[in-house]
JSON list of C-alpha atoms in Angstrom, two decimals:
[
{"chain": "A", "resi": 20, "resn": "LEU", "atom": "CA", "xyz": [43.51, 117.79, 97.18]},
{"chain": "A", "resi": 21, "resn": "ALA", "atom": "CA", "xyz": [44.32, 121.48, 97.10]},
{"chain": "A", "resi": 22, "resn": "SER", "atom": "CA", "xyz": [47.79, 122.62, 98.06]},
{"chain": "A", "resi": 23, "resn": "LEU", "atom": "CA", "xyz": [48.37, 124.73, 101.15]},
{"chain": "A", "resi": 24, "resn": "ASP", "atom": "CA", "xyz": [49.56, 128.31, 100.76]},
{"chain": "A", "resi": 25, "resn": "LEU", "atom": "CA", "xyz": [50.58, 130.34, 103.78]},
{"chain": "A", "resi": 26, "resn": "GLU", "atom": "CA", "xyz": [50.13, 133.62, 101.91]},
{"chain": "A", "resi": 27, "resn": "THR", "atom": "CA", "xyz": [46.53, 132.70, 101.02]},
{"chain": "A", "resi": 28, "resn": "LYS", "atom": "CA", "xyz": [45.41, 131.07, 104.30]},
{"chain": "A", "resi": 29, "resn": "PRO", "atom": "CA", "xyz": [47.90, 130.88, 107.17]},
{"chain": "A", "resi": 30, "resn": "ASN", "atom": "CA", "xyz": [45.90, 128.58, 109.49]},
{"chain": "A", "resi": 31, "resn": "TYR", "atom": "CA", "xyz": [42.93, 126.24, 109.78]},
{"chain": "A", "resi": 32, "resn": "TRP", "atom": "CA", "xyz": [40.54, 125.18, 112.58]},
{"chain": "A", "resi": 33, "resn": "LEU", "atom": "CA", "xyz": [39.20, 121.64, 112.24]},
{"chain": "A", "resi": 34, "resn": "THR", "atom": "CA", "xyz": [36.59, 119.82, 114.28]},
{"chain": "A", "resi": 35, "resn": "VAL", "atom": "CA", "xyz": [37.36, 116.09, 114.53]},
{"chain": "A", "resi": 36, "resn": "CYS", "atom": "CA", "xyz": [34.71, 113.75, 115.96]},
{"chain": "A", "resi": 37, "resn": "ALA", "atom": "CA", "xyz": [34.87, 110.04, 116.89]},
{"chain": "A", "resi": 38, "resn": "GLN", "atom": "CA", "xyz": [31.77, 107.83, 117.16]},
{"chain": "A", "resi": 39, "resn": "ASP", "atom": "CA", "xyz": [31.41, 104.20, 118.27]},
{"chain": "A", "resi": 40, "resn": "GLN", "atom": "CA", "xyz": [29.26, 101.49, 116.70]},
{"chain": "A", "resi": 41, "resn": "ALA", "atom": "CA", "xyz": [26.95, 100.77, 119.65]},
{"chain": "A", "resi": 42, "resn": "VAL", "atom": "CA", "xyz": [23.17, 100.52, 119.37]},
{"chain": "A", "resi": 43, "resn": "VAL", "atom": "CA", "xyz": [23.10, 103.89, 120.97]},
{"chain": "A", "resi": 44, "resn": "PRO", "atom": "CA", "xyz": [26.30, 105.41, 119.57]},
{"chain": "A", "resi": 45, "resn": "LEU", "atom": "CA", "xyz": [28.36, 107.76, 121.60]},
{"chain": "A", "resi": 46, "resn": "HIS", "atom": "CA", "xyz": [30.76, 110.32, 120.24]},
{"chain": "A", "resi": 47, "resn": "SER", "atom": "CA", "xyz": [33.13, 113.06, 121.24]},
{"chain": "A", "resi": 48, "resn": "CYS", "atom": "CA", "xyz": [34.77, 115.90, 119.33]},
{"chain": "A", "resi": 49, "resn": "VAL", "atom": "CA", "xyz": [38.01, 117.83, 119.55]},
{"chain": "A", "resi": 50, "resn": "GLN", "atom": "CA", "xyz": [39.20, 121.09, 118.00]},
{"chain": "A", "resi": 51, "resn": "VAL", "atom": "CA", "xyz": [42.39, 120.91, 115.95]},
{"chain": "A", "resi": 52, "resn": "TYR", "atom": "CA", "xyz": [44.35, 124.04, 115.08]},
{"chain": "A", "resi": 53, "resn": "ILE", "atom": "CA", "xyz": [46.66, 123.74, 112.05]},
{"chain": "A", "resi": 54, "resn": "GLU", "atom": "CA", "xyz": [49.25, 126.41, 111.31]},
{"chain": "A", "resi": 55, "resn": "VAL", "atom": "CA", "xyz": [50.77, 126.44, 107.83]},
{"chain": "A", "resi": 56, "resn": "GLN", "atom": "CA", "xyz": [54.54, 126.85, 107.87]},
{"chain": "A", "resi": 57, "resn": "ASN", "atom": "CA", "xyz": [56.25, 129.18, 105.43]},
{"chain": "A", "resi": 58, "resn": "GLU", "atom": "CA", "xyz": [58.03, 127.93, 102.35]},
{"chain": "A", "resi": 59, "resn": "ASN", "atom": "CA", "xyz": [60.12, 130.23, 100.18]},
{"chain": "A", "resi": 60, "resn": "ASP", "atom": "CA", "xyz": [58.03, 129.99, 97.02]},
{"chain": "A", "resi": 61, "resn": "ASN", "atom": "CA", "xyz": [57.59, 133.64, 96.01]},
{"chain": "A", "resi": 62, "resn": "VAL", "atom": "CA", "xyz": [60.14, 135.55, 93.93]},
{"chain": "A", "resi": 63, "resn": "PRO", "atom": "CA", "xyz": [61.01, 139.09, 95.11]},
{"chain": "A", "resi": 64, "resn": "LEU", "atom": "CA", "xyz": [59.86, 141.60, 92.49]},
{"chain": "A", "resi": 65, "resn": "THR", "atom": "CA", "xyz": [60.10, 145.34, 91.94]},
{"chain": "A", "resi": 66, "resn": "GLU", "atom": "CA", "xyz": [56.95, 147.23, 91.01]},
{"chain": "A", "resi": 67, "resn": "ASP", "atom": "CA", "xyz": [58.14, 147.77, 87.42]},
{"chain": "A", "resi": 68, "resn": "ALA", "atom": "CA", "xyz": [60.34, 145.58, 85.26]},
{"chain": "A", "resi": 69, "resn": "VAL", "atom": "CA", "xyz": [62.11, 148.58, 83.68]},
{"chain": "A", "resi": 70, "resn": "TYR", "atom": "CA", "xyz": [62.88, 152.04, 85.07]},
{"chain": "A", "resi": 71, "resn": "TYR", "atom": "CA", "xyz": [64.01, 155.16, 83.18]},
{"chain": "A", "resi": 72, "resn": "PRO", "atom": "CA", "xyz": [65.70, 157.61, 85.57]},
{"chain": "A", "resi": 73, "resn": "SER", "atom": "CA", "xyz": [67.97, 160.47, 84.50]},
{"chain": "A", "resi": 74, "resn": "VAL", "atom": "CA", "xyz": [70.96, 162.21, 86.05]},
{"chain": "A", "resi": 75, "resn": "PRO", "atom": "CA", "xyz": [73.08, 165.21, 84.91]},
{"chain": "A", "resi": 76, "resn": "GLU", "atom": "CA", "xyz": [76.50, 164.46, 83.51]},
{"chain": "A", "resi": 77, "resn": "SER", "atom": "CA", "xyz": [79.50, 165.32, 85.70]},
{"chain": "A", "resi": 78, "resn": "SER", "atom": "CA", "xyz": [77.37, 164.78, 88.81]},
{"chain": "A", "resi": 79, "resn": "PRO", "atom": "CA", "xyz": [79.35, 164.49, 92.07]},
{"chain": "A", "resi": 80, "resn": "PRO", "atom": "CA", "xyz": [79.38, 161.21, 94.01]},
{"chain": "A", "resi": 81, "resn": "ASN", "atom": "CA", "xyz": [76.31, 160.02, 95.93]},
{"chain": "A", "resi": 82, "resn": "VAL", "atom": "CA", "xyz": [73.72, 161.79, 93.79]},
{"chain": "A", "resi": 83, "resn": "LYS", "atom": "CA", "xyz": [70.45, 159.83, 93.88]},
{"chain": "A", "resi": 84, "resn": "VAL", "atom": "CA", "xyz": [69.60, 158.14, 90.59]},
{"chain": "A", "resi": 85, "resn": "LEU", "atom": "CA", "xyz": [66.77, 155.79, 91.59]},
{"chain": "A", "resi": 86, "resn": "GLN", "atom": "CA", "xyz": [65.27, 154.19, 94.68]},
{"chain": "A", "resi": 87, "resn": "LEU", "atom": "CA", "xyz": [64.37, 150.57, 94.01]},
{"chain": "A", "resi": 88, "resn": "ALA", "atom": "CA", "xyz": [61.89, 148.79, 96.25]},
{"chain": "A", "resi": 89, "resn": "ALA", "atom": "CA", "xyz": [61.06, 145.11, 95.91]},
{"chain": "A", "resi": 90, "resn": "GLU", "atom": "CA", "xyz": [58.26, 143.09, 97.48]},
{"chain": "A", "resi": 91, "resn": "ASP", "atom": "CA", "xyz": [58.26, 139.42, 98.44]},
{"chain": "A", "resi": 92, "resn": "ARG", "atom": "CA", "xyz": [54.91, 137.81, 99.23]},
{"chain": "A", "resi": 93, "resn": "ASP", "atom": "CA", "xyz": [56.47, 135.18, 101.47]},
{"chain": "A", "resi": 94, "resn": "ILE", "atom": "CA", "xyz": [55.49, 135.73, 105.11]},
{"chain": "A", "resi": 95, "resn": "ASP", "atom": "CA", "xyz": [58.73, 135.45, 107.03]},
{"chain": "A", "resi": 96, "resn": "PRO", "atom": "CA", "xyz": [59.75, 137.85, 109.82]},
{"chain": "A", "resi": 97, "resn": "LEU", "atom": "CA", "xyz": [63.42, 137.08, 109.13]},
{"chain": "A", "resi": 98, "resn": "GLN", "atom": "CA", "xyz": [63.18, 137.71, 105.42]},
{"chain": "A", "resi": 99, "resn": "GLN", "atom": "CA", "xyz": [65.62, 140.17, 103.86]},
{"chain": "A", "resi": 100, "resn": "ILE", "atom": "CA", "xyz": [65.87, 141.45, 100.30]},
{"chain": "A", "resi": 101, "resn": "SER", "atom": "CA", "xyz": [69.20, 142.48, 98.79]},
{"chain": "A", "resi": 102, "resn": "TYR", "atom": "CA", "xyz": [70.20, 144.25, 95.57]},
{"chain": "A", "resi": 103, "resn": "ARG", "atom": "CA", "xyz": [73.23, 144.00, 93.29]},
{"chain": "A", "resi": 104, "resn": "ILE", "atom": "CA", "xyz": [74.17, 145.48, 89.89]},
{"chain": "A", "resi": 105, "resn": "ILE", "atom": "CA", "xyz": [75.21, 142.54, 87.72]},
{"chain": "A", "resi": 106, "resn": "SER", "atom": "CA", "xyz": [75.76, 144.17, 84.31]},
{"chain": "A", "resi": 107, "resn": "GLY", "atom": "CA", "xyz": [75.94, 147.49, 82.48]},
{"chain": "A", "resi": 108, "resn": "ASN", "atom": "CA", "xyz": [78.33, 149.12, 84.95]},
{"chain": "A", "resi": 109, "resn": "PRO", "atom": "CA", "xyz": [81.83, 148.08, 83.82]},
{"chain": "A", "resi": 110, "resn": "GLU", "atom": "CA", "xyz": [83.46, 151.39, 84.77]},
{"chain": "A", "resi": 111, "resn": "GLY", "atom": "CA", "xyz": [81.72, 151.68, 88.12]},
{"chain": "A", "resi": 112, "resn": "ASN", "atom": "CA", "xyz": [79.75, 154.84, 87.32]},
{"chain": "A", "resi": 113, "resn": "PHE", "atom": "CA", "xyz": [76.94, 153.72, 89.62]},
{"chain": "A", "resi": 114, "resn": "ALA", "atom": "CA", "xyz": [76.63, 152.09, 93.03]},
{"chain": "A", "resi": 115, "resn": "ILE", "atom": "CA", "xyz": [73.67, 150.43, 94.73]},
{"chain": "A", "resi": 116, "resn": "ASN", "atom": "CA", "xyz": [73.02, 150.02, 98.43]},
{"chain": "A", "resi": 117, "resn": "SER", "atom": "CA", "xyz": [72.62, 146.27, 98.83]},
{"chain": "A", "resi": 118, "resn": "THR", "atom": "CA", "xyz": [70.06, 146.68, 101.62]},
{"chain": "A", "resi": 119, "resn": "SER", "atom": "CA", "xyz": [68.00, 149.73, 100.63]},
{"chain": "A", "resi": 120, "resn": "GLY", "atom": "CA", "xyz": [68.18, 149.45, 96.84]},
{"chain": "A", "resi": 121, "resn": "LEU", "atom": "CA", "xyz": [69.24, 153.09, 96.41]},
{"chain": "A", "resi": 122, "resn": "ILE", "atom": "CA", "xyz": [71.23, 153.66, 93.20]},
{"chain": "A", "resi": 123, "resn": "THR", "atom": "CA", "xyz": [73.66, 156.60, 93.29]},
{"chain": "A", "resi": 124, "resn": "THR", "atom": "CA", "xyz": [76.52, 158.05, 91.27]},
{"chain": "A", "resi": 125, "resn": "THR", "atom": "CA", "xyz": [80.15, 157.39, 92.15]},
{"chain": "A", "resi": 126, "resn": "ALA", "atom": "CA", "xyz": [83.39, 159.34, 91.79]},
{"chain": "A", "resi": 127, "resn": "ARG", "atom": "CA", "xyz": [83.55, 158.24, 88.14]},
{"chain": "A", "resi": 128, "resn": "LYS", "atom": "CA", "xyz": [82.30, 161.17, 86.05]},
{"chain": "A", "resi": 129, "resn": "LEU", "atom": "CA", "xyz": [79.42, 160.66, 83.65]},
{"chain": "A", "resi": 130, "resn": "ASP", "atom": "CA", "xyz": [79.94, 162.15, 80.17]},
{"chain": "A", "resi": 131, "resn": "ARG", "atom": "CA", "xyz": [76.90, 162.40, 77.91]},
{"chain": "A", "resi": 132, "resn": "GLU", "atom": "CA", "xyz": [79.05, 163.03, 74.85]},
{"chain": "A", "resi": 133, "resn": "ASN", "atom": "CA", "xyz": [80.80, 159.68, 75.37]},
{"chain": "A", "resi": 134, "resn": "GLN", "atom": "CA", "xyz": [77.83, 157.63, 76.60]},
{"chain": "A", "resi": 135, "resn": "PRO", "atom": "CA", "xyz": [74.35, 159.19, 76.80]},
{"chain": "A", "resi": 136, "resn": "GLU", "atom": "CA", "xyz": [72.69, 156.07, 78.21]},
{"chain": "A", "resi": 137, "resn": "HIS", "atom": "CA", "xyz": [73.59, 153.35, 80.70]},
{"chain": "A", "resi": 138, "resn": "ILE", "atom": "CA", "xyz": [71.56, 150.13, 80.87]},
{"chain": "A", "resi": 139, "resn": "LEU", "atom": "CA", "xyz": [71.93, 148.47, 84.27]},
{"chain": "A", "resi": 140, "resn": "GLU", "atom": "CA", "xyz": [70.72, 145.01, 85.24]},
{"chain": "A", "resi": 141, "resn": "VAL", "atom": "CA", "xyz": [69.94, 144.76, 88.95]},
{"chain": "A", "resi": 142, "resn": "LEU", "atom": "CA", "xyz": [69.62, 141.39, 90.69]},
{"chain": "A", "resi": 143, "resn": "VAL", "atom": "CA", "xyz": [66.98, 141.34, 93.46]},
{"chain": "A", "resi": 144, "resn": "MET", "atom": "CA", "xyz": [67.44, 138.43, 95.90]},
{"chain": "A", "resi": 145, "resn": "ASP", "atom": "CA", "xyz": [65.78, 137.11, 99.05]},
{"chain": "A", "resi": 146, "resn": "ASN", "atom": "CA", "xyz": [67.52, 135.14, 101.81]},
{"chain": "A", "resi": 147, "resn": "GLY", "atom": "CA", "xyz": [65.19, 132.16, 101.80]},
{"chain": "A", "resi": 148, "resn": "GLU", "atom": "CA", "xyz": [65.92, 128.49, 101.21]},
{"chain": "A", "resi": 149, "resn": "PRO", "atom": "CA", "xyz": [66.11, 127.99, 98.33]},
{"chain": "A", "resi": 150, "resn": "GLN", "atom": "CA", "xyz": [67.16, 131.53, 97.50]},
{"chain": "A", "resi": 151, "resn": "LEU", "atom": "CA", "xyz": [64.97, 133.14, 94.84]},
{"chain": "A", "resi": 152, "resn": "SER", "atom": "CA", "xyz": [65.77, 136.15, 92.69]},
{"chain": "A", "resi": 153, "resn": "SER", "atom": "CA", "xyz": [64.63, 138.32, 89.79]},
{"chain": "A", "resi": 154, "resn": "THR", "atom": "CA", "xyz": [66.23, 141.01, 87.63]},
{"chain": "A", "resi": 155, "resn": "THR", "atom": "CA", "xyz": [65.19, 144.60, 87.03]},
{"chain": "A", "resi": 156, "resn": "ARG", "atom": "CA", "xyz": [66.45, 146.81, 84.21]},
{"chain": "A", "resi": 157, "resn": "VAL", "atom": "CA", "xyz": [67.40, 150.42, 84.91]},
{"chain": "A", "resi": 158, "resn": "VAL", "atom": "CA", "xyz": [67.97, 152.61, 81.84]},
{"chain": "A", "resi": 159, "resn": "VAL", "atom": "CA", "xyz": [69.80, 155.74, 83.04]},
{"chain": "A", "resi": 160, "resn": "GLN", "atom": "CA", "xyz": [69.64, 158.75, 80.72]},
{"chain": "A", "resi": 161, "resn": "VAL", "atom": "CA", "xyz": [72.58, 161.13, 81.15]},
{"chain": "A", "resi": 162, "resn": "GLU", "atom": "CA", "xyz": [71.41, 164.74, 80.93]},
{"chain": "A", "resi": 163, "resn": "ASP", "atom": "CA", "xyz": [73.61, 167.16, 79.05]},
{"chain": "A", "resi": 164, "resn": "VAL", "atom": "CA", "xyz": [75.18, 170.20, 80.69]},
{"chain": "A", "resi": 165, "resn": "ASN", "atom": "CA", "xyz": [76.96, 173.03, 78.91]},
{"chain": "A", "resi": 166, "resn": "ASP", "atom": "CA", "xyz": [80.54, 171.90, 79.53]},
{"chain": "A", "resi": 167, "resn": "HIS", "atom": "CA", "xyz": [82.08, 172.23, 76.04]},
{"chain": "A", "resi": 168, "resn": "ALA", "atom": "CA", "xyz": [82.74, 175.63, 74.45]},
{"chain": "A", "resi": 169, "resn": "PRO", "atom": "CA", "xyz": [82.21, 175.73, 70.66]},
{"chain": "A", "resi": 170, "resn": "GLU", "atom": "CA", "xyz": [85.40, 175.83, 68.59]},
{"chain": "A", "resi": 171, "resn": "PHE", "atom": "CA", "xyz": [86.03, 176.97, 65.04]},
{"chain": "A", "resi": 172, "resn": "ASP", "atom": "CA", "xyz": [87.68, 174.56, 62.65]},
{"chain": "A", "resi": 173, "resn": "GLN", "atom": "CA", "xyz": [90.51, 177.11, 62.23]},
{"chain": "A", "resi": 174, "resn": "LYS", "atom": "CA", "xyz": [92.21, 179.46, 64.66]},
{"chain": "A", "resi": 175, "resn": "MET", "atom": "CA", "xyz": [92.42, 182.22, 62.02]},
{"chain": "A", "resi": 176, "resn": "TYR", "atom": "CA", "xyz": [90.88, 182.81, 58.59]},
{"chain": "A", "resi": 177, "resn": "LYS", "atom": "CA", "xyz": [92.66, 184.73, 55.84]},
{"chain": "A", "resi": 178, "resn": "VAL", "atom": "CA", "xyz": [90.28, 185.70, 53.04]},
{"chain": "A", "resi": 179, "resn": "GLN", "atom": "CA", "xyz": [90.63, 187.84, 49.91]},
{"chain": "A", "resi": 180, "resn": "ILE", "atom": "CA", "xyz": [87.50, 189.73, 48.85]},
{"chain": "A", "resi": 181, "resn": "PRO", "atom": "CA", "xyz": [86.73, 191.97, 45.87]},
{"chain": "A", "resi": 182, "resn": "ALA", "atom": "CA", "xyz": [86.79, 195.74, 46.44]},
{"chain": "A", "resi": 183, "resn": "ASN", "atom": "CA", "xyz": [83.42, 196.11, 44.71]},
{"chain": "A", "resi": 184, "resn": "ALA", "atom": "CA", "xyz": [81.59, 193.54, 46.87]},
{"chain": "A", "resi": 185, "resn": "LYS", "atom": "CA", "xyz": [77.89, 194.30, 47.12]},
{"chain": "A", "resi": 186, "resn": "ILE", "atom": "CA", "xyz": [75.88, 194.63, 50.30]},
{"chain": "A", "resi": 187, "resn": "ASP", "atom": "CA", "xyz": [74.66, 191.25, 51.57]},
{"chain": "A", "resi": 188, "resn": "GLN", "atom": "CA", "xyz": [77.00, 189.46, 49.19]},
{"chain": "A", "resi": 189, "resn": "PRO", "atom": "CA", "xyz": [78.37, 186.27, 50.83]},
{"chain": "A", "resi": 190, "resn": "LEU", "atom": "CA", "xyz": [82.13, 186.52, 51.16]},
{"chain": "A", "resi": 191, "resn": "PHE", "atom": "CA", "xyz": [83.18, 183.36, 52.96]},
{"chain": "A", "resi": 192, "resn": "GLN", "atom": "CA", "xyz": [81.84, 180.73, 55.33]},
{"chain": "A", "resi": 193, "resn": "VAL", "atom": "CA", "xyz": [83.08, 180.04, 58.83]},
{"chain": "A", "resi": 194, "resn": "SER", "atom": "CA", "xyz": [82.16, 176.82, 60.58]},
{"chain": "A", "resi": 195, "resn": "SER", "atom": "CA", "xyz": [82.26, 175.34, 64.01]},
{"chain": "A", "resi": 196, "resn": "PRO", "atom": "CA", "xyz": [81.68, 171.60, 64.34]},
{"chain": "A", "resi": 197, "resn": "LEU", "atom": "CA", "xyz": [78.50, 171.08, 66.30]},
{"chain": "A", "resi": 198, "resn": "PRO", "atom": "CA", "xyz": [78.60, 168.98, 69.44]},
{"chain": "A", "resi": 199, "resn": "PRO", "atom": "CA", "xyz": [76.67, 165.78, 68.76]},
{"chain": "A", "resi": 200, "resn": "LEU", "atom": "CA", "xyz": [73.84, 166.22, 71.25]},
{"chain": "A", "resi": 201, "resn": "PRO", "atom": "CA", "xyz": [71.18, 168.97, 71.36]},
{"chain": "A", "resi": 202, "resn": "PRO", "atom": "CA", "xyz": [69.79, 171.14, 72.83]},
{"chain": "A", "resi": 203, "resn": "VAL", "atom": "CA", "xyz": [72.97, 172.49, 74.42]},
{"chain": "A", "resi": 204, "resn": "GLY", "atom": "CA", "xyz": [74.80, 171.82, 71.14]},
{"chain": "A", "resi": 205, "resn": "MET", "atom": "CA", "xyz": [72.80, 174.52, 69.31]},
{"chain": "A", "resi": 206, "resn": "PHE", "atom": "CA", "xyz": [74.51, 177.89, 69.16]},
{"chain": "A", "resi": 207, "resn": "ARG", "atom": "CA", "xyz": [74.60, 181.10, 67.13]},
{"chain": "A", "resi": 208, "resn": "TYR", "atom": "CA", "xyz": [77.35, 183.25, 65.69]},
{"chain": "A", "resi": 209, "resn": "VAL", "atom": "CA", "xyz": [77.89, 186.84, 66.83]},
{"chain": "A", "resi": 210, "resn": "ARG", "atom": "CA", "xyz": [79.97, 189.39, 64.96]},
{"chain": "A", "resi": 211, "resn": "CYS", "atom": "CA", "xyz": [82.68, 191.22, 66.84]},
{"chain": "A", "resi": 212, "resn": "GLY", "atom": "CA", "xyz": [84.62, 194.03, 65.20]},
{"chain": "A", "resi": 213, "resn": "ASP", "atom": "CA", "xyz": [84.50, 195.85, 61.88]},
{"chain": "A", "resi": 214, "resn": "ARG", "atom": "CA", "xyz": [81.26, 197.64, 60.94]},
{"chain": "A", "resi": 215, "resn": "TYR", "atom": "CA", "xyz": [81.79, 196.88, 57.25]},
{"chain": "A", "resi": 216, "resn": "PHE", "atom": "CA", "xyz": [80.86, 193.24, 57.67]},
{"chain": "A", "resi": 217, "resn": "ALA", "atom": "CA", "xyz": [77.81, 191.36, 58.89]},
{"chain": "A", "resi": 218, "resn": "ILE", "atom": "CA", "xyz": [77.30, 187.75, 59.87]},
{"chain": "A", "resi": 219, "resn": "ARG", "atom": "CA", "xyz": [74.26, 185.54, 59.79]},
{"chain": "A", "resi": 220, "resn": "THR", "atom": "CA", "xyz": [73.77, 183.66, 63.01]},
{"chain": "A", "resi": 221, "resn": "VAL", "atom": "CA", "xyz": [72.89, 180.24, 61.49]},
{"chain": "A", "resi": 222, "resn": "PRO", "atom": "CA", "xyz": [74.53, 179.36, 59.14]},
{"chain": "A", "resi": 223, "resn": "ALA", "atom": "CA", "xyz": [77.40, 181.81, 59.29]},
{"chain": "A", "resi": 224, "resn": "PRO", "atom": "CA", "xyz": [78.65, 183.35, 56.06]},
{"chain": "A", "resi": 225, "resn": "ILE", "atom": "CA", "xyz": [80.52, 186.65, 56.41]},
{"chain": "A", "resi": 226, "resn": "MET", "atom": "CA", "xyz": [78.80, 189.25, 54.20]},
{"chain": "A", "resi": 227, "resn": "ARG", "atom": "CA", "xyz": [79.28, 192.81, 53.07]},
{"chain": "A", "resi": 228, "resn": "GLY", "atom": "CA", "xyz": [77.45, 194.90, 55.65]},
{"chain": "A", "resi": 229, "resn": "PRO", "atom": "CA", "xyz": [75.04, 197.81, 54.99]},
{"chain": "A", "resi": 230, "resn": "GLU", "atom": "CA", "xyz": [76.93, 200.31, 57.15]},
{"chain": "A", "resi": 231, "resn": "ASP", "atom": "CA", "xyz": [79.21, 201.53, 54.34]},
{"chain": "A", "resi": 232, "resn": "GLY", "atom": "CA", "xyz": [77.17, 203.91, 52.22]},
{"chain": "A", "resi": 233, "resn": "ALA", "atom": "CA", "xyz": [79.88, 204.41, 49.62]},
{"chain": "A", "resi": 234, "resn": "GLY", "atom": "CA", "xyz": [79.16, 201.08, 47.98]},
{"chain": "A", "resi": 235, "resn": "ARG", "atom": "CA", "xyz": [82.83, 200.17, 47.51]},
{"chain": "A", "resi": 236, "resn": "PHE", "atom": "CA", "xyz": [85.78, 199.35, 49.73]},
{"chain": "A", "resi": 237, "resn": "ASN", "atom": "CA", "xyz": [88.61, 201.84, 49.52]},
{"chain": "A", "resi": 238, "resn": "PHE", "atom": "CA", "xyz": [91.97, 200.12, 49.86]},
{"chain": "A", "resi": 239, "resn": "GLU", "atom": "CA", "xyz": [93.86, 203.38, 49.28]}
]
């Protein structure tokens, strides 16, 4: 015998007849209506098993990250689906509305330089008996913003150079440790000051500039 499934066929109409064993048999029939009762046998599921949203670092609280929506095939007017983050959120950077499934930022600031990616596991549950659940993975990419000014590895450089340095001759190299994450981490060097020197933007050696036509520095 096939099993009954409310979600496939919620009801049946049967015609039941009874007949006697007389020489001229008589019979009568009755209509029987059968309604299949619900049983919690379908797991609530989101449309995708994994989501890849993104959010800028240092976002204020309550910025939308992702709207989850789960579906449960069980036909029950009292059915409710709830959501809960069960892993990947130890510092409480994200919150989820247990009823709507909306994931948002919290007052805890996101910092791409410290953690560029957060992998959240979200538990999706129904309220049936027995209670059924599934998990959905949310991989949040933290977008970089320009919140760190470049710094040189020294506050001041003191360099000795020959008086007969030639034009375009490298004199010394300045450096600024690059932030770890592009594209905001890419920058160029700009010369400020003396016309006797030039600087290449990337990399950045200080060179004898072409502005001095005499060909030599005059220290006298």
